[in-house]
Coordinates of C-alpha atoms in Angstrom, one line a residue:
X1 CA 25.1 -76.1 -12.1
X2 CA 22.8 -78.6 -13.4
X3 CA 21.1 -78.7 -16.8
X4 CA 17.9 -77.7 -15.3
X5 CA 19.0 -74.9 -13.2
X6 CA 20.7 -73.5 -16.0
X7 CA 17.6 -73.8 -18.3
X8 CA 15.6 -72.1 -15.3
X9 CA 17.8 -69.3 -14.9
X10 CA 18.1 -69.0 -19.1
X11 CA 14.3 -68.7 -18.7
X12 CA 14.3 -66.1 -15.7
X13 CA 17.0 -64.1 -18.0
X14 CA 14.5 -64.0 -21.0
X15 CA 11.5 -62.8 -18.8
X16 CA 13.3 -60.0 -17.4
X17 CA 14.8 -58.9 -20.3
X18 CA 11.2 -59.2 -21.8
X19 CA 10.0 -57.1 -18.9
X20 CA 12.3 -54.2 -19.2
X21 CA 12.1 -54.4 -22.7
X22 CA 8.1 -54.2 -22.3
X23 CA 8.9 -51.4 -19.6
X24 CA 10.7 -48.9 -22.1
X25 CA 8.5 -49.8 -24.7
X26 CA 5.6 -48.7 -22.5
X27 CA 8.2 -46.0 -21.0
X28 CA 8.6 -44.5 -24.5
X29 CA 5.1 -44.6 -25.6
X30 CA 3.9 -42.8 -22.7
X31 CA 6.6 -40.5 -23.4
X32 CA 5.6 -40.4 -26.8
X33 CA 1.8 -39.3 -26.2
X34 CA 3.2 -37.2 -23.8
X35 CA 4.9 -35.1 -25.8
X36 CA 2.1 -35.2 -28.5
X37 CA -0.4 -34.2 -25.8
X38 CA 1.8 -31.5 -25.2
X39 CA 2.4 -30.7 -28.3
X40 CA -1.4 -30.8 -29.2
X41 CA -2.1 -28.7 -26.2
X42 CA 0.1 -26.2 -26.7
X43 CA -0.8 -22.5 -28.3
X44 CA 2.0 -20.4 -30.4
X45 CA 2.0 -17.1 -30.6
X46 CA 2.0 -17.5 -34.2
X47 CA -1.6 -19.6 -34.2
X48 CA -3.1 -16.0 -32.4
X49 CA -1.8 -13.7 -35.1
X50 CA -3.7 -16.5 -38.1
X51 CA -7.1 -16.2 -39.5
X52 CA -9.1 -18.4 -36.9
X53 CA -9.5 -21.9 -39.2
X54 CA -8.4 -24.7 -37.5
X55 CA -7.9 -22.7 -33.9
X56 CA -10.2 -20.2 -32.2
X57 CA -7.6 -19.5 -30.3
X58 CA -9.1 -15.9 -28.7
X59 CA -12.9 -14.6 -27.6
X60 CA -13.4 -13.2 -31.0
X61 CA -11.5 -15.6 -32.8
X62 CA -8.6 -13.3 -33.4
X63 CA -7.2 -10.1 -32.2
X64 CA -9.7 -7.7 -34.9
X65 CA -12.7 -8.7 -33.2
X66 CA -14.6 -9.5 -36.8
X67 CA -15.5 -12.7 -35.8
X68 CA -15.4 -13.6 -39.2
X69 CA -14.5 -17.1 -40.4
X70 CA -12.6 -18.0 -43.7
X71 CA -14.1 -21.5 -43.8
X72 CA -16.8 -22.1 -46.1
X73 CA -17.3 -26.0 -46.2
X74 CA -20.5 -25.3 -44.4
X75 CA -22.2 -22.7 -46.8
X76 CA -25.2 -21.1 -48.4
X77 CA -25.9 -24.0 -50.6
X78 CA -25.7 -27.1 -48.3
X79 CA -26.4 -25.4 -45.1
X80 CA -29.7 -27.2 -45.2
X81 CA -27.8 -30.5 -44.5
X82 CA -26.2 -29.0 -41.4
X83 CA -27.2 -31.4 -38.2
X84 CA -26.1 -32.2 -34.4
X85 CA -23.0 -33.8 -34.0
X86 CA -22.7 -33.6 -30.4
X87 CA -24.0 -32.2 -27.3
X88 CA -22.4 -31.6 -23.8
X89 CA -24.8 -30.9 -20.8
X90 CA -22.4 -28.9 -18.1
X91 CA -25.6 -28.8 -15.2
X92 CA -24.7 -25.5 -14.1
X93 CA -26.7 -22.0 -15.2
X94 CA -26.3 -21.5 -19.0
X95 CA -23.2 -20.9 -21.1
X96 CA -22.1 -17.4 -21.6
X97 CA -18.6 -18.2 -23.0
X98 CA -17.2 -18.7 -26.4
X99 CA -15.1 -21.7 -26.3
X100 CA -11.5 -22.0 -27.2
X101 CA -10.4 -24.2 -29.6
X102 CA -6.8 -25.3 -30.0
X103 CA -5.2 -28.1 -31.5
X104 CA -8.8 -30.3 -31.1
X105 CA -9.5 -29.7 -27.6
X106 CA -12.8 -26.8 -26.6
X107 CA -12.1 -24.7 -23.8
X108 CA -15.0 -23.2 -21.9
X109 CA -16.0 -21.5 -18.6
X110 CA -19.1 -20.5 -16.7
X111 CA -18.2 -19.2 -13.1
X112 CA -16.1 -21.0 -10.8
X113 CA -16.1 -23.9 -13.6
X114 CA -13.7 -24.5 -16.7
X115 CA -14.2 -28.0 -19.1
X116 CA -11.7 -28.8 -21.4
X117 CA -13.3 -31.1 -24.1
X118 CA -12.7 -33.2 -27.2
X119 CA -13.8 -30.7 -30.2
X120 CA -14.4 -33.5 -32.2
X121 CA -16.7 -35.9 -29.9
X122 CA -18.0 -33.8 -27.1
X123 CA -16.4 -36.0 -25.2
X124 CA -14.9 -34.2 -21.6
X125 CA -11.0 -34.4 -21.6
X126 CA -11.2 -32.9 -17.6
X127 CA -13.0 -30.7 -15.5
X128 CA -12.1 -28.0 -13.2
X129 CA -14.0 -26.2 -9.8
X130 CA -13.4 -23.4 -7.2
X131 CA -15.9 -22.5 -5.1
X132 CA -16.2 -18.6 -5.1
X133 CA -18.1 -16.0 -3.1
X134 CA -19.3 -12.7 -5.3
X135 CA -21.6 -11.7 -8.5
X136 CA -21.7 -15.0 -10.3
X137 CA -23.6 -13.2 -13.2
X138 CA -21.2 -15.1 -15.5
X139 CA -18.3 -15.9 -17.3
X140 CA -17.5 -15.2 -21.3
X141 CA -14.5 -17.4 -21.7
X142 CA -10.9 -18.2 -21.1
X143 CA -7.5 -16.7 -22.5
X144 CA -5.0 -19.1 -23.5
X145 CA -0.9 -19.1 -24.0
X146 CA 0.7 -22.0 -24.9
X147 CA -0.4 -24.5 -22.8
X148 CA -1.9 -22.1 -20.0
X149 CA -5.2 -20.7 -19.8
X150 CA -6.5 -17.9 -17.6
X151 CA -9.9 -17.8 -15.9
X152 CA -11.5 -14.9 -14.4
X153 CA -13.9 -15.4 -11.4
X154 CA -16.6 -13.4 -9.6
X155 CA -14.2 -12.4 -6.6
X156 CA -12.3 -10.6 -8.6
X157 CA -9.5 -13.3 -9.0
X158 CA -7.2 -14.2 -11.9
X159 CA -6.9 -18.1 -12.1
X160 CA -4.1 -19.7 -14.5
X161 CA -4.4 -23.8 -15.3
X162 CA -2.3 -26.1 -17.2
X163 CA -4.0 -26.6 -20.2
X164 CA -3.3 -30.2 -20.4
X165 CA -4.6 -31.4 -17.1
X166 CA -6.8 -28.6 -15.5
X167 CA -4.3 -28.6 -12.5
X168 CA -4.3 -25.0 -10.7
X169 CA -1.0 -23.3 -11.3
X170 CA -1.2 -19.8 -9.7
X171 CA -4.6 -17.5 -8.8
X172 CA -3.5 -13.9 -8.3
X173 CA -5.9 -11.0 -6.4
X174 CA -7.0 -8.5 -9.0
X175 CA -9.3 -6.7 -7.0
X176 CA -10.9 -6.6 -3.6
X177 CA -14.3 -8.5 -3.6
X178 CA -15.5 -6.9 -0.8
X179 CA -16.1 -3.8 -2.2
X180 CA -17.9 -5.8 -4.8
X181 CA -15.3 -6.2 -8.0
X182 CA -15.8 -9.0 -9.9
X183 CA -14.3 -10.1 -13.2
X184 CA -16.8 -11.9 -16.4
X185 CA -14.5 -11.2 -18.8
X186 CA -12.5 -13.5 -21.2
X187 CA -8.7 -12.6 -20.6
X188 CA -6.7 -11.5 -24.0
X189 CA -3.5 -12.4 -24.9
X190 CA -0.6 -10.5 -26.3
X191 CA 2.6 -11.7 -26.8
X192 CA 3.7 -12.0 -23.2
X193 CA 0.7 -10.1 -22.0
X194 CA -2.3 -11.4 -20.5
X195 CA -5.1 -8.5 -20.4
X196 CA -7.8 -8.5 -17.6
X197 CA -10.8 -6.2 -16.8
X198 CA -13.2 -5.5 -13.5
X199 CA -16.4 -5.4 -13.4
X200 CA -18.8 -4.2 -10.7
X201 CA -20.7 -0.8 -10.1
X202 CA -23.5 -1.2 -7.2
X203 CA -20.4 0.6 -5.6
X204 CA -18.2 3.4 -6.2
X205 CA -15.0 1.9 -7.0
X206 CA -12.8 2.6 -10.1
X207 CA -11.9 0.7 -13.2
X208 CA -9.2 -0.2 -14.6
X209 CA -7.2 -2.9 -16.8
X210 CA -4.3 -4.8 -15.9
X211 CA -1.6 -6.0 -17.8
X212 CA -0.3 -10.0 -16.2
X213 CA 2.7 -11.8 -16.8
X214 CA 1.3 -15.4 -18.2
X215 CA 4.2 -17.1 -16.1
X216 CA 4.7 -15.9 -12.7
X217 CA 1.0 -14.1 -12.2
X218 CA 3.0 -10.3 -11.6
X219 CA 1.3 -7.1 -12.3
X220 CA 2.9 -5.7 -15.3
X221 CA 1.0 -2.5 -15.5
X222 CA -2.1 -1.1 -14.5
X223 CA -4.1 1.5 -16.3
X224 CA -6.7 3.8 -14.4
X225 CA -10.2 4.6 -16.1
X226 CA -9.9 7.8 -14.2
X227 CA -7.0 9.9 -14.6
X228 CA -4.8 10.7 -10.9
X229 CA -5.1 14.4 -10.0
X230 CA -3.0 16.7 -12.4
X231 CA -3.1 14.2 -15.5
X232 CA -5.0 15.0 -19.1
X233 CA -9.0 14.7 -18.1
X234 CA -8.8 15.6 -14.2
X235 CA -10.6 18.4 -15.0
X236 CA -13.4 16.7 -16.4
X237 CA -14.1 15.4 -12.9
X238 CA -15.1 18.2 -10.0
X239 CA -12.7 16.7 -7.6
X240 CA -9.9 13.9 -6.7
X241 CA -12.4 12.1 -4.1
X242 CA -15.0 12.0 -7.7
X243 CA -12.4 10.4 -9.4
X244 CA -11.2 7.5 -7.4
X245 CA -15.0 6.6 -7.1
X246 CA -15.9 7.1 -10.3
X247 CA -16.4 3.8 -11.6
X248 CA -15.3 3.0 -15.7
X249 CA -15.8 -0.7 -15.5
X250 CA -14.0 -2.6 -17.7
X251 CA -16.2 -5.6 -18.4
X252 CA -15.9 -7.0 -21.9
X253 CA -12.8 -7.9 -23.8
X254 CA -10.9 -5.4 -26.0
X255 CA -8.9 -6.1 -29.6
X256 CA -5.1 -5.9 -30.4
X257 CA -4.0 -4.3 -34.1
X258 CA -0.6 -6.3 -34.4
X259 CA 0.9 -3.8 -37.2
X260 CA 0.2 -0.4 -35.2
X261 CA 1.2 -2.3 -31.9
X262 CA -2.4 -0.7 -30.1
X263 CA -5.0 -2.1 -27.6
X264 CA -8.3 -0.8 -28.2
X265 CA -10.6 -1.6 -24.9
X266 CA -14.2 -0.2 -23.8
X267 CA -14.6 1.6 -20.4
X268 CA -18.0 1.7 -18.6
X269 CA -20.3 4.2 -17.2
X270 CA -19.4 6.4 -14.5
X271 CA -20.6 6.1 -10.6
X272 CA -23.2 7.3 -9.0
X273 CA -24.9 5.2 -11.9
X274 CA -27.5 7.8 -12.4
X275 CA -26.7 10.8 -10.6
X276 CA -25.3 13.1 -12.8
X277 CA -25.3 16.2 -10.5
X278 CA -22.9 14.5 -8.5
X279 CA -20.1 14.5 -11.1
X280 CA -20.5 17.4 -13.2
X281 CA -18.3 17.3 -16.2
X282 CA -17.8 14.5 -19.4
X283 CA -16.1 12.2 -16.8
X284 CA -13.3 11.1 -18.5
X285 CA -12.6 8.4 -19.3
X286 CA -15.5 6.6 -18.7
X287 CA -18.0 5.0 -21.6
X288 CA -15.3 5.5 -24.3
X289 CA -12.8 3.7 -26.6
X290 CA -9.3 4.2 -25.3
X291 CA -6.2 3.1 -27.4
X292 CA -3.3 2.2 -25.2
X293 CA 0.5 0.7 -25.5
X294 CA 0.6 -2.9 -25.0
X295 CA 3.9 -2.8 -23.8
X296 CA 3.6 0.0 -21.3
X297 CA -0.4 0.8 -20.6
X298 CA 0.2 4.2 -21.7
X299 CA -3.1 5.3 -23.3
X300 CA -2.3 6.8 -26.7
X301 CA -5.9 8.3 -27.9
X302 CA -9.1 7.7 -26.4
X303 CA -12.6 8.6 -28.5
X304 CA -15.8 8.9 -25.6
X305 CA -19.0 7.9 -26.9
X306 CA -21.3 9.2 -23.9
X307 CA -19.7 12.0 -22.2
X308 CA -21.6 12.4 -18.2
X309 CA -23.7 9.4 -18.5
X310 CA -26.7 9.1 -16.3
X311 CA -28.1 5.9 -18.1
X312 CA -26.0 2.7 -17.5
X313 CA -24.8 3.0 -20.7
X314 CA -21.4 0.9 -20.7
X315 CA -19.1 1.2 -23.8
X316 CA -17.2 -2.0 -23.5
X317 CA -18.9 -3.6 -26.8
X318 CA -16.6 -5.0 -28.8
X319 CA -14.3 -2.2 -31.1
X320 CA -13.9 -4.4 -34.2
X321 CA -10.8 -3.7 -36.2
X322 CA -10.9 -3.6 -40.2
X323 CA -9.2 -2.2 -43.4
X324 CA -11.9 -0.4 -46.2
X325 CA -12.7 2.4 -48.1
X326 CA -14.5 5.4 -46.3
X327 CA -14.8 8.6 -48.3
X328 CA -12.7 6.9 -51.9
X329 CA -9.9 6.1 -49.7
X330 CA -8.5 3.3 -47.7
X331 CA -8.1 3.3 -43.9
X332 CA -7.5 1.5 -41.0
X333 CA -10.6 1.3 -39.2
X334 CA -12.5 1.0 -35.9
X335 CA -16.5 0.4 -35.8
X336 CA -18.4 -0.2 -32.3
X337 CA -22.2 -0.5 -32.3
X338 CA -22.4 1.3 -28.7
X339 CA -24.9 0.4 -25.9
X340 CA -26.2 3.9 -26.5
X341 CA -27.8 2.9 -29.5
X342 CA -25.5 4.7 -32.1
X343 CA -22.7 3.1 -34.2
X344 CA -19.6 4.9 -34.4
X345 CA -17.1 4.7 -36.9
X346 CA -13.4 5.7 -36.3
X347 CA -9.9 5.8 -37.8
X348 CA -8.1 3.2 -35.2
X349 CA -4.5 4.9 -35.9
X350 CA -5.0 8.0 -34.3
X351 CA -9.2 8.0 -33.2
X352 CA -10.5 10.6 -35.0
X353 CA -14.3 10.6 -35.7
X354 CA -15.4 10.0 -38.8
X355 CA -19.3 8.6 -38.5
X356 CA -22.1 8.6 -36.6
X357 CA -25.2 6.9 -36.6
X358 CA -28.3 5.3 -34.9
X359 CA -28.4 1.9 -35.7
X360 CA -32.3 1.2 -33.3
X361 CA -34.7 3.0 -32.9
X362 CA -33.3 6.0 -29.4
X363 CA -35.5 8.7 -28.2
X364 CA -32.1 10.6 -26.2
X365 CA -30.3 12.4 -28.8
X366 CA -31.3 13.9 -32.5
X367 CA -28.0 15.7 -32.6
X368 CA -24.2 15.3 -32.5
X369 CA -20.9 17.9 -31.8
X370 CA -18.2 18.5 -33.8
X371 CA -16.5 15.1 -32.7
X372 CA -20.0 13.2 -33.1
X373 CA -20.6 12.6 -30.0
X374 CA -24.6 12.3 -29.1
X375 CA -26.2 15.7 -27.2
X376 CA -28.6 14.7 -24.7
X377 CA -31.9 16.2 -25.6
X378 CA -33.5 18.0 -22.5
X379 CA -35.5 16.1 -19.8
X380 CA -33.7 12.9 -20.6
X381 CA -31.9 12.6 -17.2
X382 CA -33.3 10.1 -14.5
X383 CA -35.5 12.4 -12.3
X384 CA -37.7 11.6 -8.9
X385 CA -40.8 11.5 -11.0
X386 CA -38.9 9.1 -14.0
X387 CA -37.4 10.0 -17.5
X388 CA -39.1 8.1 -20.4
X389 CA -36.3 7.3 -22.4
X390 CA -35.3 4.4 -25.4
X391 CA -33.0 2.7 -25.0
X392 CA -33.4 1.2 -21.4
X393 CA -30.0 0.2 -19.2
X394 CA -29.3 -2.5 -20.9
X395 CA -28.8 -0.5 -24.4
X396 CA -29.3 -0.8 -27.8
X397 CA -26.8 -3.6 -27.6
X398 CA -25.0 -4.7 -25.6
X399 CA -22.2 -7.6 -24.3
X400 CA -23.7 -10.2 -27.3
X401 CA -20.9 -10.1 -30.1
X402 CA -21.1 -8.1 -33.3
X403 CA -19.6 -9.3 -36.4
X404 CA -18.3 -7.7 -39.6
X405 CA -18.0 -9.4 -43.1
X406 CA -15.6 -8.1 -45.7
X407 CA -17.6 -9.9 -48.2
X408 CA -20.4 -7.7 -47.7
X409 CA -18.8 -4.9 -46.0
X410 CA -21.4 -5.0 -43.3
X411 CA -21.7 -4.7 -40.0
X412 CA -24.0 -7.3 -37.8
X413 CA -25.3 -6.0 -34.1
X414 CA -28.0 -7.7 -32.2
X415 CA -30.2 -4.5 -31.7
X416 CA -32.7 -4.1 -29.0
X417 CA -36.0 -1.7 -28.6
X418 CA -36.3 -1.2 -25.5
X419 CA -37.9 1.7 -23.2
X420 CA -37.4 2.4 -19.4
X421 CA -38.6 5.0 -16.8
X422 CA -35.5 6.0 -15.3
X423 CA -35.8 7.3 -11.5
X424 CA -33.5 9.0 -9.0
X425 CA -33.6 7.8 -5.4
X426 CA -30.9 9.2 -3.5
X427 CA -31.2 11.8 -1.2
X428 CA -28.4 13.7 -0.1
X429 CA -24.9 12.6 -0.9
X430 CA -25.9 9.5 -3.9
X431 CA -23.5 6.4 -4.2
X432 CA -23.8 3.4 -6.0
X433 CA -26.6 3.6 -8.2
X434 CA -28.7 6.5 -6.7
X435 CA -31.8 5.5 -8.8
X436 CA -33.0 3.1 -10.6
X437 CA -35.2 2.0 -13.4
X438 CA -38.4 0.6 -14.7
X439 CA -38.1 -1.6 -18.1
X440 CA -41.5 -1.7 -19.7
X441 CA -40.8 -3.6 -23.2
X442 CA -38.4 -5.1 -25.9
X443 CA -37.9 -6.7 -28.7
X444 CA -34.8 -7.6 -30.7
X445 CA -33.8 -7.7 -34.5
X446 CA -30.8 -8.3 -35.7
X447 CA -29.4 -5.4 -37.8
X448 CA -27.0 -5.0 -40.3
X449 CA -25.2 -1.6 -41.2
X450 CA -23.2 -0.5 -43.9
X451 CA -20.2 1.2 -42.3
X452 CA -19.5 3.8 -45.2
X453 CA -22.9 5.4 -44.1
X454 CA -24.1 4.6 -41.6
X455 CA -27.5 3.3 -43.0
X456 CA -29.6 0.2 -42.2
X457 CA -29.0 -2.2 -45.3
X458 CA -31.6 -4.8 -43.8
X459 CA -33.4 -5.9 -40.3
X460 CA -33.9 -9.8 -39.8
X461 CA -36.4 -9.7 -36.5
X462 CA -35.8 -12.0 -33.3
X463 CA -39.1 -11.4 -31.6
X464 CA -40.1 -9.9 -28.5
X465 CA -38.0 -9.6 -25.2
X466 CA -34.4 -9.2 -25.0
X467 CA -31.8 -11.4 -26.5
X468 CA -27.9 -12.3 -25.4
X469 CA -27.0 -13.8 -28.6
X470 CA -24.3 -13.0 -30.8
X471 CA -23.1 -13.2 -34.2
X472 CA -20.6 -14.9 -36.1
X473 CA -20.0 -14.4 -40.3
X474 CA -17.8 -17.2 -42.5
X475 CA -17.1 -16.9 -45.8
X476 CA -19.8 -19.7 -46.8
X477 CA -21.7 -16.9 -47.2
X478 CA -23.8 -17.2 -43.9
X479 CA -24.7 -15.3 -40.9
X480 CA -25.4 -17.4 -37.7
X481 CA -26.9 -16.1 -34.6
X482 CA -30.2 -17.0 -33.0
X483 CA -33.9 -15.2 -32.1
X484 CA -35.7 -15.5 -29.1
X485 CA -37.4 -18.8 -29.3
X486 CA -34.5 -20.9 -29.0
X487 CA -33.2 -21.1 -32.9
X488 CA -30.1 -21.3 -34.0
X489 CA -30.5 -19.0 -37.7
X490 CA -28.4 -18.9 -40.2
X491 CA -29.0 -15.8 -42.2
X492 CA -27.9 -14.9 -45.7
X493 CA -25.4 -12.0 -44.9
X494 CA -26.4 -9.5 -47.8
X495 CA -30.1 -9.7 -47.4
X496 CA -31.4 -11.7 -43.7
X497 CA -33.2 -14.1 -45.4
X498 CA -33.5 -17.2 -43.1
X499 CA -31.6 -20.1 -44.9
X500 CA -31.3 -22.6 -41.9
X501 CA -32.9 -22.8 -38.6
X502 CA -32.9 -25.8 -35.5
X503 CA -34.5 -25.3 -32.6
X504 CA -32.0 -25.4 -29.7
X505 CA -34.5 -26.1 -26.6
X506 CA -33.3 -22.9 -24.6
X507 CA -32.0 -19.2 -25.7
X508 CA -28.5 -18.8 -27.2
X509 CA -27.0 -16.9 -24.4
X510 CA -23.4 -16.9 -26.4
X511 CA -22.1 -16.3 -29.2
X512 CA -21.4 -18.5 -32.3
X513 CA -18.0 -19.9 -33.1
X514 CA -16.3 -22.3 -35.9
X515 CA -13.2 -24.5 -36.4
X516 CA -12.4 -27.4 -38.8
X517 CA -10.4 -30.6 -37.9
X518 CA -9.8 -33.5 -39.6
X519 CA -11.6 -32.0 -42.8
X520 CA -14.8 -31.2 -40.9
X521 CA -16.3 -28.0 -40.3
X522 CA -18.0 -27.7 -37.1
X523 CA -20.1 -24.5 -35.8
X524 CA -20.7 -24.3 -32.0
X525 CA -23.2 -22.6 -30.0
X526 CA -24.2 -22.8 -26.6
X527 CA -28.5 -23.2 -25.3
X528 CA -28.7 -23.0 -21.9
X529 CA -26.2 -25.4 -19.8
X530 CA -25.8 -27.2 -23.3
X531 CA -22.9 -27.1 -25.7
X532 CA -23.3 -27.9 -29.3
X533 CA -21.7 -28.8 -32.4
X534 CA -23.4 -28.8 -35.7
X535 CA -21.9 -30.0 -39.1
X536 CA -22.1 -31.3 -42.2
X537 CA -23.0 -35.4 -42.8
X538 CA -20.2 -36.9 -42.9
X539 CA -19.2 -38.5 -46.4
X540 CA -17.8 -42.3 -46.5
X541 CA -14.8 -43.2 -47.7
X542 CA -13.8 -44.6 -51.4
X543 CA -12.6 -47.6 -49.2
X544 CA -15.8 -48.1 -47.2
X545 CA -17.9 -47.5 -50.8
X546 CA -15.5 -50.3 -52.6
X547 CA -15.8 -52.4 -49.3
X548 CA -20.2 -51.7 -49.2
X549 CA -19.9 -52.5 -53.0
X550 CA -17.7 -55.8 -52.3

């Protein structure tokens, strides 16, 4: 071997060696990120069962459906400062979903779509699309575990997507779409649960809530609105054939009380919509609050806010879990302002009634039983010739979020005024709706009630027409939600005095939500198509001072 050849192969050794070398190098950084992707991605169970600070790792934040916040960098005295940070345009119909945030990455949905983005920049991480036929009236938002989430879709599908890369992992059948099922709602998740509601009531089909297995897609358990023939409530219906078409939608997402190991969820109204003389009888257990085992769907108590209901009038708003005094003594409680207009207030262990009151203005009811459940005053029912009755189908409230404050011990609803002609169409046997009705005007306020009684403690007004925007209370001392000409408020929580507002360019048709990273609070609501994060100024550094001051 000659001198040269021997340099030249010296000089081949070195460049592979500094290939392979580069190769691992670049090997373990990728694995590196990899894992710290993963890592980042990734949801514990023990994030869901935190106060939502720097996650919003569920619909509501957490499992008590407060939608109350801890943080309080953005507060009542520098809320005035509070600006855009970013904005992400999706170019689809408007938002309707709270966004997920875990580990700095925003989850959101509208239907068929999901975006993963960078909570911190706006900036999308991925996208992902299915095409889907049915009632694409929207979509509230996604369930997560670990580093799956879980989408809904309007033909009554259940979709599950790796968190890191939007790839599809399994879509499981809840319902047939052809008899018009569809899902909206934002799946919750329970230890090795993944909860999932229907929705859907131009036809006579039943509700129910299904119980998923987050890894393989199985059917854990499924839990009928309407009880099979023989069971507890049965005779609340006429007959079997009533029953299995009795609707009980179970649109909205429910809460979770991790001590006492209980799902509360809302059931919707019953079918024919408005043709009460076709179901005699309370209809159990549609338009009430049922409790039920996680574990096994067994439903434990159930309380029904609207027994026979002839007016639309789902109870599937939130039932928002929280510990206070009612009466000089401490209790574990459940308060839902109901579509019907009245605001019940419950003990959650066991679901006996312990208030009732209107919280907007109702014509229907001036009375309650011995369970304080509204009486239908007479000539109320839809009729050929039309009812006049307040509220209209779309309630006093309705799927907008409510929000409770422990600092103030109130209860936030957005509250509509609304009045409606309500007509029966049908003519001999009635299915589906079997009526319908006229909406002739609204305006919304939002409303703030002091649980222990009941009672208005102060109105903040939205203006005229109907809102879909809901409300989210932080212990900065501020309300946010928004009125009906496109501004984001925030409110002071103890009185409704306006202490911030922005105009947004559209309607709020969401609700408010808030997570800090990197030492930042950020509050995010969504206008239209348009997603957006408002926060604090940020501060410079001492370094880049000393370096300006260099």
């Amino acid at each position: 071997m000659t001198h040269r050849r021997a340099a030249c192969l010296g000089h081949i050794r070195r460049l592979t060696l500094n290939l392979i070398a580069r190769h691992f190098l670049r090997l373990a950084c990728c694995l590196l990120l990899a894992a710290a992707a993963a890592s980042a991605q990734g949801l514990t169970d023990k994030a869901l069962l935190e106060p939502p600070t720097s996650n919003w790792p569920t619909y509501n934040g957490d499992y008590s459906g407060r939608r109350y916040s801890t943080l309080d960098q953005i507060n009542s005295s520098n809320v005035h400062s509070l600006a855009l940070a970013w904005l992400f345009a999706t170019g689809t119909q408007g938002i309707k979903s709270t966004p997920l945030e875990a580990n700095g990455i925003l989850y959101f949905s509208v239907p068929d779509n999901v975006w993963a983005i960078d909570a911190r920049t706006g900036r999308e991480v991925w996208h992902y699309y299915r095409q889907s036929e049915g009632d694409h009236i929207g979509n509230r938002g996604v369930g997560m575990w670990h580093d799956r989430l879980y989408l809904t879709t309007p033909d009554a599908q259940l979709v599950c997507l790796n968190a890191r890369d939007g790839k599809l992992i399994w879509i499981v059948k809840l319902a047939d779409a052809d008899l018009k099922y569809f899902s909206t709602m934002s799946p919750l998740v329970v230890r090795n649960h993944v909860f999932v509601g229907v929705s859907g009531d131009v036809t006579d089909i039943p509700g129910f809530l299904d119980s998923i297995d987050p890894v393989t897609g199985k059917l854990q358990w499924r839990w009928w609105v309407e009880p099979l023939a023989g069971e507890q409530g049965a005779n609340t219906w006429p007959n079997v054939e009533s029953m299995r078409h009795g609707g009980g939608m179970t649109w909205m997402t429910g809460t979770y009380d991790p001590e006492l190991n209980l799902l509360y969820w809302g059931t919707g109204n019953p079918n024919p919509v408005l043709v009460g003389s076709a179901r005699p009888g309370a209809n159990l257990y549609t338009c009430s609050i049922v409790a039920l085992n996680p574990d096994t769907g067994k439903m434990v108590w159930y309380y029904q806010a609207s027994p026979h209901d002839v007016h639309d009038w789902d109870n599937v708003e939130t039932p928002v879990l929280f510990d206070g005094e009612f009466n000089g003594k401490p209790m574990h409680l459940l308060g839902q302002a109901a579509r019907n207009s009245f605001f019940f207030l419950l003990d959650r262990t066991n679901g006996k009634h312990l208030l009732t009151a209107p919280f907007i203005d109702q014509t229907w009811s001036s009375s309650y039983d011995a369970d304080g459940q509204p009486i239908p005053k007479p000539h109320v029912a839809p009729s050929p010739d039309g009812a006049l009755v307040e509220p209209a189908t779309g309630g006093g409230t309705n799927w907008m979020a409510p929000s409770y404050d422990p600092q103030t011990g109130l209860f936030y609803v957005t509250a509509t005024r609304t009045f409606s002609i309500y007509y029966l169409t049908a003519r001999g046997k009635a299915e589906g709706w079997g009526g319908r009705d006229r909406g002739l005007w609204d305006d919304t306020a939002t409303r703030a009630i002091d649980y222990k009684t009941g009672k208005i403690a102060w109105t903040h007004e939205l203006g005229r027409g109907g809102s879909s925007a809901g409300n989210l209370s932080t212990a900065g001392r501020l309300l946010f939600t928004a009125d009906n000409a496109g501004n984001l408020l925030a409110l002071d929580p103890a009185t409704g005095k306006t202490l911030w507002h922005v105009n947004t360019g559209g309607q709020m048709e969401n609700s408010p939500m808030t997570y800090m990273l990197d030492g930042r609070q950020y509050v995010v609501v969504a206008a239209q198509d348009r997603l957006m994060a408002f926060a604090l100024p940020e501060q410079p550094s001492v370094t880049g001072v000393q370096s300006a001051q260099r």
